[in-house]
PDB file of C-alpha atoms in Angstrom:
ATOM      1  CA  MET A   1     110.101 184.769 152.633  1.00  0.00           C
ATOM      2  CA  ASN A   2     107.548 187.511 152.076  1.00  0.00           C
ATOM      3  CA  THR A   3     108.751 190.290 154.502  1.00  0.00           C
ATOM      4  CA  GLY A   4     105.876 192.605 153.138  1.00  0.00           C
ATOM      5  CA  LEU A   5     103.130 190.216 154.146  1.00  0.00           C
ATOM      6  CA  ILE A   6     104.750 189.146 157.345  1.00  0.00           C
ATOM      7  CA  SER A   7     105.393 192.861 158.391  1.00  0.00           C
ATOM      8  CA  THR A   8     102.072 194.088 157.538  1.00  0.00           C
ATOM      9  CA  ARG A   9     100.206 191.332 159.638  1.00  0.00           C
ATOM     10  CA  TYR A  10     102.508 192.272 162.525  1.00  0.00           C
ATOM     11  CA  ALA A  11     101.760 195.997 161.973  1.00  0.00           C
ATOM     12  CA  ARG A  12      97.924 195.465 161.424  1.00  0.00           C
ATOM     13  CA  SER A  13      97.721 193.354 164.612  1.00  0.00           C
ATOM     14  CA  LEU A  14      99.567 195.927 166.429  1.00  0.00           C
ATOM     15  CA  LEU A  15      97.361 198.758 165.342  1.00  0.00           C
ATOM     16  CA  ASP A  16      93.999 196.970 166.088  1.00  0.00           C
ATOM     17  CA  TYR A  17      95.472 195.840 169.467  1.00  0.00           C
ATOM     18  CA  ALA A  18      96.648 199.489 170.301  1.00  0.00           C
ATOM     19  CA  ILE A  19      93.469 200.918 169.351  1.00  0.00           C
ATOM     20  CA  SER A  20      91.604 198.442 171.442  1.00  0.00           C
ATOM     21  CA  PHE A  21      93.361 199.984 174.554  1.00  0.00           C
ATOM     22  CA  GLY A  22      93.310 203.512 173.261  1.00  0.00           C
ATOM     23  CA  GLU A  23      97.350 203.542 172.791  1.00  0.00           C
ATOM     24  CA  GLU A  24      97.636 204.115 169.169  1.00  0.00           C
ATOM     25  CA  LYS A  25      98.936 207.580 169.542  1.00  0.00           C
ATOM     26  CA  ASP A  26     101.669 206.541 171.924  1.00  0.00           C
ATOM     27  CA  VAL A  27     102.249 203.613 169.782  1.00  0.00           C
ATOM     28  CA  TYR A  28     102.306 205.717 166.679  1.00  0.00           C
ATOM     29  CA  ALA A  29     104.728 207.919 168.254  1.00  0.00           C
ATOM     30  CA  ASN A  30     107.093 205.131 169.633  1.00  0.00           C
ATOM     31  CA  MET A  31     107.002 203.377 165.892  1.00  0.00           C
ATOM     32  CA  LYS A  32     107.928 206.683 164.183  1.00  0.00           C
ATOM     33  CA  LEU A  33     110.866 207.021 166.706  1.00  0.00           C
ATOM     34  CA  LEU A  34     111.878 203.671 166.106  1.00  0.00           C
ATOM     35  CA  SER A  35     111.675 203.992 162.173  1.00  0.00           C
ATOM     36  CA  GLU A  36     114.140 207.036 162.450  1.00  0.00           C
ATOM     37  CA  MET A  37     116.616 204.987 164.685  1.00  0.00           C
ATOM     38  CA  PHE A  38     117.472 202.278 161.961  1.00  0.00           C
ATOM     39  CA  PRO A  39     119.155 204.762 159.438  1.00  0.00           C
ATOM     40  CA  ALA A  40     120.542 206.996 162.061  1.00  0.00           C
ATOM     41  CA  PHE A  41     122.116 203.885 163.998  1.00  0.00           C
ATOM     42  CA  PRO A  42     123.302 201.279 161.311  1.00  0.00           C
ATOM     43  CA  LYS A  43     124.490 198.960 163.737  1.00  0.00           C
ATOM     44  CA  LEU A  44     121.123 198.622 165.494  1.00  0.00           C
ATOM     45  CA  ARG A  45     119.763 196.247 162.960  1.00  0.00           C
ATOM     46  CA  SER A  46     122.816 193.902 163.655  1.00  0.00           C
ATOM     47  CA  ALA A  47     122.453 194.345 167.236  1.00  0.00           C
ATOM     48  CA  ILE A  48     118.935 193.300 167.368  1.00  0.00           C
ATOM     49  CA  ALA A  49     119.912 190.110 164.961  1.00  0.00           C
ATOM     50  CA  ASN A  50     122.736 189.047 166.944  1.00  0.00           C
ATOM     51  CA  PRO A  51     121.898 185.434 168.086  1.00  0.00           C
ATOM     52  CA  GLY A  52     124.378 185.972 170.960  1.00  0.00           C
ATOM     53  CA  LEU A  53     122.000 188.317 172.792  1.00  0.00           C
ATOM     54  CA  SER A  54     119.331 187.069 174.779  1.00  0.00           C
ATOM     55  CA  ILE A  55     115.489 187.925 174.333  1.00  0.00           C
ATOM     56  CA  HIS A  56     115.894 190.296 177.455  1.00  0.00           C
ATOM     57  CA  ASP A  57     118.830 192.160 176.152  1.00  0.00           C
ATOM     58  CA  LYS A  58     117.312 192.497 172.443  1.00  0.00           C
ATOM     59  CA  LYS A  59     114.106 193.983 174.094  1.00  0.00           C
ATOM     60  CA  GLY A  60     115.929 196.408 176.062  1.00  0.00           C
ATOM     61  CA  ILE A  61     117.701 197.552 172.876  1.00  0.00           C
ATOM     62  CA  ILE A  62     114.227 197.685 171.230  1.00  0.00           C
ATOM     63  CA  VAL A  63     112.660 199.768 173.985  1.00  0.00           C
ATOM     64  CA  THR A  64     115.573 201.918 174.149  1.00  0.00           C
ATOM     65  CA  ALA A  65     115.297 202.657 170.481  1.00  0.00           C
ATOM     66  CA  CYS A  66     111.675 203.470 170.953  1.00  0.00           C
ATOM     67  CA  GLY A  67     112.631 206.149 173.444  1.00  0.00           C
ATOM     68  CA  GLY A  68     112.845 204.299 176.567  1.00  0.00           C
ATOM     69  CA  THR A  69     109.294 203.485 177.676  1.00  0.00           C
ATOM     70  CA  VAL A  70     106.627 202.068 175.552  1.00  0.00           C
ATOM     71  CA  PRO A  71     103.059 201.545 176.090  1.00  0.00           C
ATOM     72  CA  PRO A  72     101.749 197.828 177.164  1.00  0.00           C
ATOM     73  CA  SER A  73     100.415 196.981 173.797  1.00  0.00           C
ATOM     74  CA  LEU A  74     103.706 197.555 172.046  1.00  0.00           C
ATOM     75  CA  ASP A  75     105.483 196.031 174.974  1.00  0.00           C
ATOM     76  CA  LYS A  76     103.299 192.875 174.415  1.00  0.00           C
ATOM     77  CA  MET A  77     103.921 193.021 170.517  1.00  0.00           C
ATOM     78  CA  ILE A  78     107.723 193.410 171.214  1.00  0.00           C
ATOM     79  CA  ASP A  79     107.443 190.145 173.296  1.00  0.00           C
ATOM     80  CA  ILE A  80     105.675 188.459 170.562  1.00  0.00           C
ATOM     81  CA  ILE A  81     107.974 189.588 167.667  1.00  0.00           C
ATOM     82  CA  LEU A  82     111.064 188.265 169.763  1.00  0.00           C
ATOM     83  CA  LYS A  83     109.530 184.914 170.654  1.00  0.00           C
ATOM     84  CA  ASN A  84     108.529 184.323 166.868  1.00  0.00           C
ATOM     85  CA  GLU A  85     112.201 185.320 166.163  1.00  0.00           C
ATOM     86  CA  ARG A  86     110.928 188.155 163.640  1.00  0.00           C
ATOM     87  CA  GLU A  87     113.247 190.937 165.066  1.00  0.00           C
ATOM     88  CA  THR A  88     114.983 191.250 161.865  1.00  0.00           C
ATOM     89  CA  LEU A  89     111.744 192.424 160.281  1.00  0.00           C
ATOM     90  CA  LEU A  90     111.186 195.018 163.096  1.00  0.00           C
ATOM     91  CA  GLN A  91     112.088 198.065 160.827  1.00  0.00           C
ATOM     92  CA  TYR A  92     109.674 196.935 158.105  1.00  0.00           C
ATOM     93  CA  ILE A  93     106.968 196.456 160.887  1.00  0.00           C
ATOM     94  CA  ALA A  94     107.471 200.015 162.130  1.00  0.00           C
ATOM     95  CA  LEU A  95     107.371 201.425 158.720  1.00  0.00           C
ATOM     96  CA  ARG A  96     104.240 199.490 157.957  1.00  0.00           C
ATOM     97  CA  PHE A  97     102.589 200.450 161.273  1.00  0.00           C
ATOM     98  CA  ILE A  98     103.220 204.040 160.563  1.00  0.00           C
ATOM     99  CA  GLU A  99     101.478 203.629 156.775  1.00  0.00           C
ATOM    100  CA  LEU A 100      98.651 201.730 158.275  1.00  0.00           C
ATOM    101  CA  TYR A 101      98.005 204.394 161.287  1.00  0.00           C
ATOM    102  CA  ARG A 102      97.962 207.247 158.482  1.00  0.00           C
ATOM    103  CA  GLU A 103      95.642 205.525 156.351  1.00  0.00           C
ATOM    104  CA  LYS A 104      93.356 204.641 159.032  1.00  0.00           C
ATOM    105  CA  PHE A 105      93.248 208.098 160.687  1.00  0.00           C
ATOM    106  CA  ASN A 106      93.311 209.972 157.438  1.00  0.00           C
ATOM    107  CA  ILE A 107      96.914 211.662 157.732  1.00  0.00           C
ATOM    108  CA  GLN A 108      98.839 212.851 154.778  1.00  0.00           C
ATOM    109  CA  TYR A 109     102.472 212.945 155.247  1.00  0.00           C
ATOM    110  CA  GLY A 110     104.324 215.818 153.435  1.00  0.00           C
ATOM    111  CA  LYS A 111     107.450 217.645 153.280  1.00  0.00           C
ATOM    112  CA  LEU A 112     107.985 221.429 153.138  1.00  0.00           C
ATOM    113  CA  ILE A 113     111.177 222.815 151.719  1.00  0.00           C
ATOM    114  CA  THR A 114     111.766 226.562 152.366  1.00  0.00           C
ATOM    115  CA  ALA A 115     114.900 228.647 151.357  1.00  0.00           C
ATOM    116  CA  VAL A 116     114.904 229.873 155.059  1.00  0.00           C
ATOM    117  CA  SER A 117     113.656 228.454 158.274  1.00  0.00           C
ATOM    118  CA  ILE A 118     110.124 229.472 159.087  1.00  0.00           C
ATOM    119  CA  ASP A 119     108.763 230.014 162.442  1.00  0.00           C
ATOM    120  CA  GLU A 120     105.942 227.508 163.903  1.00  0.00           C
ATOM    121  CA  ALA A 121     103.098 230.174 163.574  1.00  0.00           C
ATOM    122  CA  LYS A 122     103.712 230.441 159.570  1.00  0.00           C
ATOM    123  CA  GLU A 123     104.110 226.565 159.304  1.00  0.00           C
ATOM    124  CA  GLN A 124     100.906 226.190 161.202  1.00  0.00           C
ATOM    125  CA  GLN A 125      99.121 228.632 159.006  1.00  0.00           C
ATOM    126  CA  LEU A 126     100.189 226.917 155.813  1.00  0.00           C
ATOM    127  CA  VAL A 127      99.457 223.582 157.393  1.00  0.00           C
ATOM    128  CA  ALA A 128      95.854 224.878 158.146  1.00  0.00           C
ATOM    129  CA  ARG A 129      95.361 226.340 154.499  1.00  0.00           C
ATOM    130  CA  ILE A 130      96.399 222.909 153.312  1.00  0.00           C
ATOM    131  CA  GLN A 131      94.223 220.865 155.419  1.00  0.00           C
ATOM    132  CA  ARG A 132      91.092 222.832 154.345  1.00  0.00           C
ATOM    133  CA  ILE A 133      91.932 222.275 150.762  1.00  0.00           C
ATOM    134  CA  THR A 134      92.539 218.536 150.964  1.00  0.00           C
ATOM    135  CA  GLY A 135      90.061 217.707 153.875  1.00  0.00           C
ATOM    136  CA  SER A 136      92.635 215.573 155.550  1.00  0.00           C
ATOM    137  CA  LYS A 137      94.889 215.829 158.708  1.00  0.00           C
ATOM    138  CA  LEU A 138      98.576 216.639 157.681  1.00  0.00           C
ATOM    139  CA  GLU A 139     102.005 215.772 159.152  1.00  0.00           C
ATOM    140  CA  ILE A 140     104.641 218.087 157.539  1.00  0.00           C
ATOM    141  CA  GLU A 141     108.481 217.755 157.875  1.00  0.00           C
ATOM    142  CA  THR A 142     110.231 221.035 157.346  1.00  0.00           C
ATOM    143  CA  VAL A 143     113.537 221.153 155.625  1.00  0.00           C
ATOM    144  CA  VAL A 144     115.671 224.099 154.689  1.00  0.00           C
ATOM    145  CA  ASP A 145     117.196 224.067 151.367  1.00  0.00           C
ATOM    146  CA  THR A 146     118.965 227.278 150.044  1.00  0.00           C
ATOM    147  CA  ASP A 147     119.149 226.169 146.748  1.00  0.00           C
ATOM    148  CA  ILE A 148     115.618 226.892 146.136  1.00  0.00           C
ATOM    149  CA  ILE A 149     116.519 230.824 146.581  1.00  0.00           C
ATOM    150  CA  GLY A 150     113.205 231.804 147.866  1.00  0.00           C
ATOM    151  CA  GLY A 151     109.740 230.531 148.307  1.00  0.00           C
ATOM    152  CA  PHE A 152     108.720 227.274 149.032  1.00  0.00           C
ATOM    153  CA  VAL A 153     108.324 223.400 147.630  1.00  0.00           C
ATOM    154  CA  LEU A 154     105.657 221.184 149.232  1.00  0.00           C
ATOM    155  CA  ASN A 155     105.517 217.397 148.508  1.00  0.00           C
ATOM    156  CA  LEU A 156     102.268 215.877 149.850  1.00  0.00           C
ATOM    157  CA  GLY A 157     101.711 212.408 148.463  1.00  0.00           C
ATOM    158  CA  ASP A 158     102.052 212.136 144.673  1.00  0.00           C
ATOM    159  CA  TYR A 159     101.711 216.013 144.679  1.00  0.00           C
ATOM    160  CA  ARG A 160     104.439 218.625 144.379  1.00  0.00           C
ATOM    161  CA  TRP A 161     103.789 222.273 144.684  1.00  0.00           C
ATOM    162  CA  ASP A 162     106.596 224.182 143.485  1.00  0.00           C
ATOM    163  CA  ALA A 163     106.462 227.970 144.404  1.00  0.00           C
ATOM    164  CA  SER A 164     110.255 228.449 144.704  1.00  0.00           C
ATOM    165  CA  VAL A 165     112.231 231.028 142.958  1.00  0.00           C
ATOM    166  CA  GLN A 166     114.607 228.319 141.493  1.00  0.00           C
ATOM    167  CA  GLY A 167     111.308 226.594 140.071  1.00  0.00           C
ATOM    168  CA  GLU A 168     110.000 229.492 138.710  1.00  0.00           C
ATOM    169  CA  LEU A 169     113.393 230.338 137.018  1.00  0.00           C
ATOM    170  CA  THR A 170     113.643 226.659 135.538  1.00  0.00           C
ATOM    171  CA  ARG A 171     110.285 227.261 134.159  1.00  0.00           C
ATOM    172  CA  ILE A 172     111.084 230.487 132.397  1.00  0.00           C
ATOM    173  CA  ARG A 173     114.406 229.183 131.069  1.00  0.00           C
ATOM    174  CA  SER A 174     112.234 226.164 129.538  1.00  0.00           C
ATOM    175  CA  ARG A 175     109.811 228.896 127.977  1.00  0.00           C
ATOM    176  CA  PHE A 176     112.904 230.846 126.472  1.00  0.00           C
ATOM    177  CA  LYS A 177     114.100 227.331 125.147  1.00  0.00           C
ATOM    178  CA  SER A 178     110.835 226.387 123.535  1.00  0.00           C
ATOM    179  CA  LEU A 179     110.654 229.768 121.826  1.00  0.00           C
ATOM    180  CA  GLN A 180     113.972 229.624 120.394  1.00  0.00           C
ATOM    181  CA  GLU A 181     113.421 226.319 118.752  1.00  0.00           C
ATOM    182  CA  LYS A 182     110.556 227.772 116.824  1.00  0.00           C
TER     183      LYS A 182
END
């Protein structure tokens, strides 16, 4: 069974269906939350896959994992997934939906690593600058990592912008080593 192909078909259908009803942003938010629930609650997968649970109970679990309420387009898709016994693929469907949504609406996902937490205004200022450079919308996840000492590291797609003190120290160390070898 090709889980990638199956999850892509469900995710693409859900995206198209949600767009037709103007619910794509709400479905996107629900799918992001659902995708975060699987690693946070490892027993979620086994609960959904439990053959002893009724479809109604499984749907209740899925809707709860999506935040408690879902738009009608997602509700309908959950019914279809359960009817076709594809609930074990739900995490993959959610992840694929997120990828397709970002691709469709030109959204790049990135991770901003700082040595100390930054306020919302500074984060938005940095995001605005990067959006002007890339020409696309950004979704940035901020992470605090004191090991970088100062500055920041931005991972965006395949690119990494290391403006951290730790990164600069590593580059200086490499230069010294290369000079000593000569």
